[in-house]
PDB file of C-alpha atoms and ligand atoms in Angstrom:
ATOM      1  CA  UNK I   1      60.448-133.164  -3.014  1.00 67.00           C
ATOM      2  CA  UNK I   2      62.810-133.434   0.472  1.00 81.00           C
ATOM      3  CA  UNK I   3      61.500-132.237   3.218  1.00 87.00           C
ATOM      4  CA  UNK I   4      63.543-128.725   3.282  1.00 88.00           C
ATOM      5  CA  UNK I   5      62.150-127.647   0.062  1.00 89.00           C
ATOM      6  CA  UNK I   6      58.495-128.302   1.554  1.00 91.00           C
ATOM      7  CA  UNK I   7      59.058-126.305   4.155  1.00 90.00           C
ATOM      8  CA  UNK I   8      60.339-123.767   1.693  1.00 92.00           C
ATOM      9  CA  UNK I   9      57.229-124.189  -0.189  1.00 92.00           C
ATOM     10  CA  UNK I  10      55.462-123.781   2.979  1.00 92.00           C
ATOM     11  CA  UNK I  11      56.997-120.217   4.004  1.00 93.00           C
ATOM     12  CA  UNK I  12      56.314-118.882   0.260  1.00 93.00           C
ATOM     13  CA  UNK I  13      52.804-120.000   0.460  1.00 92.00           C
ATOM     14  CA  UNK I  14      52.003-118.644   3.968  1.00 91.00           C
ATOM     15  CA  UNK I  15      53.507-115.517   2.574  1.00 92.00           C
ATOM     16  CA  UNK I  16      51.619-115.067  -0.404  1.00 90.00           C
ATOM     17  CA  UNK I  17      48.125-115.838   1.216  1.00 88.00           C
ATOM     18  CA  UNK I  18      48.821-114.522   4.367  1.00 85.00           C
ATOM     19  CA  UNK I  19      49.258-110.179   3.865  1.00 81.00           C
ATOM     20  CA  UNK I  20      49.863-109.021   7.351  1.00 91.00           C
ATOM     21  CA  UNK I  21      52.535-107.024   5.591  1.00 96.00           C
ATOM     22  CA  UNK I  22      50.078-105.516   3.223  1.00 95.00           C
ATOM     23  CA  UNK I  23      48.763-102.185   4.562  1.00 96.00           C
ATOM     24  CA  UNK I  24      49.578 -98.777   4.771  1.00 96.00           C
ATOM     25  CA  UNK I  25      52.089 -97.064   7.482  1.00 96.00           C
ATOM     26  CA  UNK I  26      50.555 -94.346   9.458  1.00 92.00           C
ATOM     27  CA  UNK I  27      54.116 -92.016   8.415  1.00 92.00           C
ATOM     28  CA  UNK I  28      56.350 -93.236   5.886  1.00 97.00           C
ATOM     29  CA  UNK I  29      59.822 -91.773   5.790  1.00 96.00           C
ATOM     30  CA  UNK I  30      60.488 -93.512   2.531  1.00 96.00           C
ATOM     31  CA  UNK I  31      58.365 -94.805  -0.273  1.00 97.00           C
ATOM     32  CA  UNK I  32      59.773 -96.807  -3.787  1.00 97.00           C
ATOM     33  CA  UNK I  33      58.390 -98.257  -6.391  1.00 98.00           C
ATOM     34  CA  UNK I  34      59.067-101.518  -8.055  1.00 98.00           C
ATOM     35  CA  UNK I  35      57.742-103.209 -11.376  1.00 97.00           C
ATOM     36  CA  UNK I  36      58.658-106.250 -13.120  1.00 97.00           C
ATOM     37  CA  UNK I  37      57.389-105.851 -16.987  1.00 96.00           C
ATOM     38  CA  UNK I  38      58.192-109.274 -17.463  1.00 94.00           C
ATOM     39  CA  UNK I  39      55.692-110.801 -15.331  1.00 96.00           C
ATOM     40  CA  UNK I  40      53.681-107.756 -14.482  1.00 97.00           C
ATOM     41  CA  UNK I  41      54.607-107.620 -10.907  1.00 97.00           C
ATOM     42  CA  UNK I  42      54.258-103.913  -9.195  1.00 98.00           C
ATOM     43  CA  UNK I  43      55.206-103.246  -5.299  1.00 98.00           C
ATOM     44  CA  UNK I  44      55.368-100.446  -3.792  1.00 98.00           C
ATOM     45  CA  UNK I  45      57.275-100.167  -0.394  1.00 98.00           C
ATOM     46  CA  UNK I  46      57.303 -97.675   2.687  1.00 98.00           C
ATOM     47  CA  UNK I  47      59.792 -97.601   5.145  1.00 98.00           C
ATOM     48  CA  UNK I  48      59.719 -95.779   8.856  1.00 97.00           C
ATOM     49  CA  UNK I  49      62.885 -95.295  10.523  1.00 96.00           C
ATOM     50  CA  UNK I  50      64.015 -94.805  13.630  1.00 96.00           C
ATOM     51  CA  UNK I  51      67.301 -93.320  13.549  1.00 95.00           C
ATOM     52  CA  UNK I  52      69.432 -95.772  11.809  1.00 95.00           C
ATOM     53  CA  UNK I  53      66.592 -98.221  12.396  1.00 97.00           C
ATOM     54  CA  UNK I  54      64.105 -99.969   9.973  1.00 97.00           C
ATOM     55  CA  UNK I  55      61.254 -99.416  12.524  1.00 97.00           C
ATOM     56  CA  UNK I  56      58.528-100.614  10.221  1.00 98.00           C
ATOM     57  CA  UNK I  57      57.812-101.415   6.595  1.00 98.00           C
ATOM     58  CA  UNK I  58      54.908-102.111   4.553  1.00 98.00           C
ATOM     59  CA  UNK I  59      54.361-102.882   0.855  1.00 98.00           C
ATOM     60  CA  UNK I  60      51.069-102.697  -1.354  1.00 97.00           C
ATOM     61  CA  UNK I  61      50.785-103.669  -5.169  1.00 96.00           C
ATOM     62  CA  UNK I  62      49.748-106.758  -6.977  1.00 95.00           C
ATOM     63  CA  UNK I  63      51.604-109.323  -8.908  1.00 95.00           C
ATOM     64  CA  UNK I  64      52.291-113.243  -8.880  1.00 95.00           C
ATOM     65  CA  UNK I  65      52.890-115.317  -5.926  1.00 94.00           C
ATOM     66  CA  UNK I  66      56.433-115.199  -5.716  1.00 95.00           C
ATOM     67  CA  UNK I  67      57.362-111.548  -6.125  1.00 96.00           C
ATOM     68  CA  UNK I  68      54.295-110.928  -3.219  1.00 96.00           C
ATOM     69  CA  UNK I  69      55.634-113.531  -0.977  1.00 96.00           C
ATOM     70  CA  UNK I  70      59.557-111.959  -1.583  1.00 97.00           C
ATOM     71  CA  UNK I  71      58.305-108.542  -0.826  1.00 97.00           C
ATOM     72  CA  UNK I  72      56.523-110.059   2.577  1.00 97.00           C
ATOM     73  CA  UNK I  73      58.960-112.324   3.712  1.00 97.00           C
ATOM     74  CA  UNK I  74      61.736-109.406   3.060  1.00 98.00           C
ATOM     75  CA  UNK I  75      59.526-106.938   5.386  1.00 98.00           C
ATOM     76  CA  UNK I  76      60.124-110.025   8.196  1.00 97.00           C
ATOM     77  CA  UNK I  77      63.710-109.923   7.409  1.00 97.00           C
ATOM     78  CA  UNK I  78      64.582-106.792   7.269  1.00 98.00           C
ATOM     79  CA  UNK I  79      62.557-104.911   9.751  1.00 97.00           C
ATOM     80  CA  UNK I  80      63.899-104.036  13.360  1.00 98.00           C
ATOM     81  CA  UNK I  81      67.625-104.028  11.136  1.00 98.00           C
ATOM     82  CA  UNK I  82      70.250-101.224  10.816  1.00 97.00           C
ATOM     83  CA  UNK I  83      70.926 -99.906   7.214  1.00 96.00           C
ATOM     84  CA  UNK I  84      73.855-101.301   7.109  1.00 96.00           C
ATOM     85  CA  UNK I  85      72.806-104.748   8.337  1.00 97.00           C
ATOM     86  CA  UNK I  86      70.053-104.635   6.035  1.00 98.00           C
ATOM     87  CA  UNK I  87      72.078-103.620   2.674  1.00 97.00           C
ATOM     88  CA  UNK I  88      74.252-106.901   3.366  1.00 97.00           C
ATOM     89  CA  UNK I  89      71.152-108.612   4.036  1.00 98.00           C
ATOM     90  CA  UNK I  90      69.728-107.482   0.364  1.00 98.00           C
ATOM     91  CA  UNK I  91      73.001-108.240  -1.226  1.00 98.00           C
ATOM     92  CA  UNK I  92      73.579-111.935   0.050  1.00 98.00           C
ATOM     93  CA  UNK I  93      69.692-112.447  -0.960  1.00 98.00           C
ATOM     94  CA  UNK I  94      70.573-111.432  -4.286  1.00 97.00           C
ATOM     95  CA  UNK I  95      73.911-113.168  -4.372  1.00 97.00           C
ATOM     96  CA  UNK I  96      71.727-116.278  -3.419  1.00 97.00           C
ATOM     97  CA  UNK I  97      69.697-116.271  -6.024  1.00 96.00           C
ATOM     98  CA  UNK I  98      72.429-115.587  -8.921  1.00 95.00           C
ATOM     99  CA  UNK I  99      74.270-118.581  -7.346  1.00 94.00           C
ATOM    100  CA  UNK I 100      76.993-116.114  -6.421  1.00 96.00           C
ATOM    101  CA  UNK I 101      76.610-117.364  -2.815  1.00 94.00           C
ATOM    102  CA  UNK I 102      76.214-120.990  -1.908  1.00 90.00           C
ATOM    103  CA  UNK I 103      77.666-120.719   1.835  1.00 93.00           C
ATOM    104  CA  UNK I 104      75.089-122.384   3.823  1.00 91.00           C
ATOM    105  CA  UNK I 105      76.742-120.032   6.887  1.00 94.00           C
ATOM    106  CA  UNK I 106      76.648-116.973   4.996  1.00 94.00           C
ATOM    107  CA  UNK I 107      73.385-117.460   4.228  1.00 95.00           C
ATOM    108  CA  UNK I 108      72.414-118.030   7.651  1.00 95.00           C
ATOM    109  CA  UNK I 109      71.362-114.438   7.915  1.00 95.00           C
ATOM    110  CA  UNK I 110      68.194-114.530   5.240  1.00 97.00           C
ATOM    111  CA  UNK I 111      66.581-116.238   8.050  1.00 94.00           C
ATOM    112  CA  UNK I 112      63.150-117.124   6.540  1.00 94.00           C
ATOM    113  CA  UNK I 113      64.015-115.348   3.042  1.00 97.00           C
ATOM    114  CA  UNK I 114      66.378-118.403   2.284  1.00 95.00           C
ATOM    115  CA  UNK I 115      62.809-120.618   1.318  1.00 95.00           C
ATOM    116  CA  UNK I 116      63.016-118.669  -2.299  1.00 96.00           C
ATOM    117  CA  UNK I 117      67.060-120.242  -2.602  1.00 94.00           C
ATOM    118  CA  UNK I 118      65.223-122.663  -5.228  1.00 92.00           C
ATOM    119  CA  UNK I 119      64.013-119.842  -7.336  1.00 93.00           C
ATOM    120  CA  UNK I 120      67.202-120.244  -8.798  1.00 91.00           C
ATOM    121  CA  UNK I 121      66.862-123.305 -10.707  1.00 91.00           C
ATOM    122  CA  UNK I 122      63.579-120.973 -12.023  1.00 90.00           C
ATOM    123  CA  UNK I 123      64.793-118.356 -14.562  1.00 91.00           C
ATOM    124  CA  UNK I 124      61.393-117.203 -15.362  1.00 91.00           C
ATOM    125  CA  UNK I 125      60.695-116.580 -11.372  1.00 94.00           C
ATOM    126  CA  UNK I 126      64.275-114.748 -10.591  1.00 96.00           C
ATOM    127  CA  UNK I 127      62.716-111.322 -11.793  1.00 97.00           C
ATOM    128  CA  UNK I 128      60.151-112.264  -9.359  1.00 97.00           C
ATOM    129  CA  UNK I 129      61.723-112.930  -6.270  1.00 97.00           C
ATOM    130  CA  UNK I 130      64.238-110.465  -6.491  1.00 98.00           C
ATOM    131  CA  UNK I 131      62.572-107.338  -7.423  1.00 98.00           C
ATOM    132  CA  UNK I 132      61.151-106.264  -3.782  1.00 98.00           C
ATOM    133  CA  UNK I 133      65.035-106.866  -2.777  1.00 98.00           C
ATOM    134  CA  UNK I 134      66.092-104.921  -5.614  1.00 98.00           C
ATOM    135  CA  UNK I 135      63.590-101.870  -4.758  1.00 98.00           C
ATOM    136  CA  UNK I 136      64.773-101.572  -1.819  1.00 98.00           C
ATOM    137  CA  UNK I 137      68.175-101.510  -2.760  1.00 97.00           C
ATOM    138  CA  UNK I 138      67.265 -98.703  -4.887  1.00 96.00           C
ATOM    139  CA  UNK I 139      65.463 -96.814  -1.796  1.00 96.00           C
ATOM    140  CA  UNK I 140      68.657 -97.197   0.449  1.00 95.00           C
ATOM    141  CA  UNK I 141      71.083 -95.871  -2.653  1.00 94.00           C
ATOM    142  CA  UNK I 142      68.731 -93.239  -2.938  1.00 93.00           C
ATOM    143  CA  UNK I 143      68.692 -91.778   0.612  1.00 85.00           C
ATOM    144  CA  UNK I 144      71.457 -92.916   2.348  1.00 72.00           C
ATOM    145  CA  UNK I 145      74.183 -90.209   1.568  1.00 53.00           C
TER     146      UNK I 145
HETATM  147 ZN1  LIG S   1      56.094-112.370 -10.985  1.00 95.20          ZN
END
């Protein structure tokens, strides 16, 4: 293992023990579900905006380490973003992980989320990582006329 991919496997880790982004929000403005049959993986995830804002987020559920640690690390990411920012955001994740995007520079702007890039080479785990991203896809389509 090179050093990058430890430090992937360090961010994914730190992620799925540590749940600082586990928890309830005081007032949600938006709440989805997600659920991954395959693995038995099942988010849920609030949003609180401020204007055009993703002022907070927050997810609860239960699953394997992988789709918790997505979910998490996707709260860091996207949180403090514009809609817009964060729906390009969500789609370069998920073009990462089909290996539809391999631009280092394009992929810049995952910031931490880029640690799950090797879930990739992991067919069983793409469900995984993908379906907090995926969720909140859904959420954005869902409300954002
Ligand atoms: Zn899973």
């Amino acid at each position: 293992m090179d050093d990058v991919e430890e430090m992937y496997n360090e961010i994914i880790m730190e992620h799925s023990m540590n749940s600082y982004n586990k928890k309830k929000l005081d007032k949600a403005d938006f709440e989805e579900m997600g659920h991954n049959p395959n693995c038995g993986d099942e988010i849920s995830i609030e949003v609180k905006m401020n204007g055009d804002v993703i002022e907070d987020m927050a997810f609860s559920g239960h699953g394997c380490a992988i789709s918790q640690a997505s979910t998490s690390v996707m709260i860091d990411t996207l949180k403090g973003k514009t809609v817009e920012e964060a729906k390009d955001i969500i789609k370069t994740f998920i073009g990462m992980i089909k290996r539809e995007i391999k631009d280092d520079k394009e992929l810049e702007k995952l910031d931490e989320a880029i640690a799950f890039k090797n879930v990739s080479n992991m067919p069983a785990r793409v469900k995984c990582a993908l379906l907090a991203w995926h969720t909140m896809e859904d959420m954005i389509k869902k409300n954002n006329k």
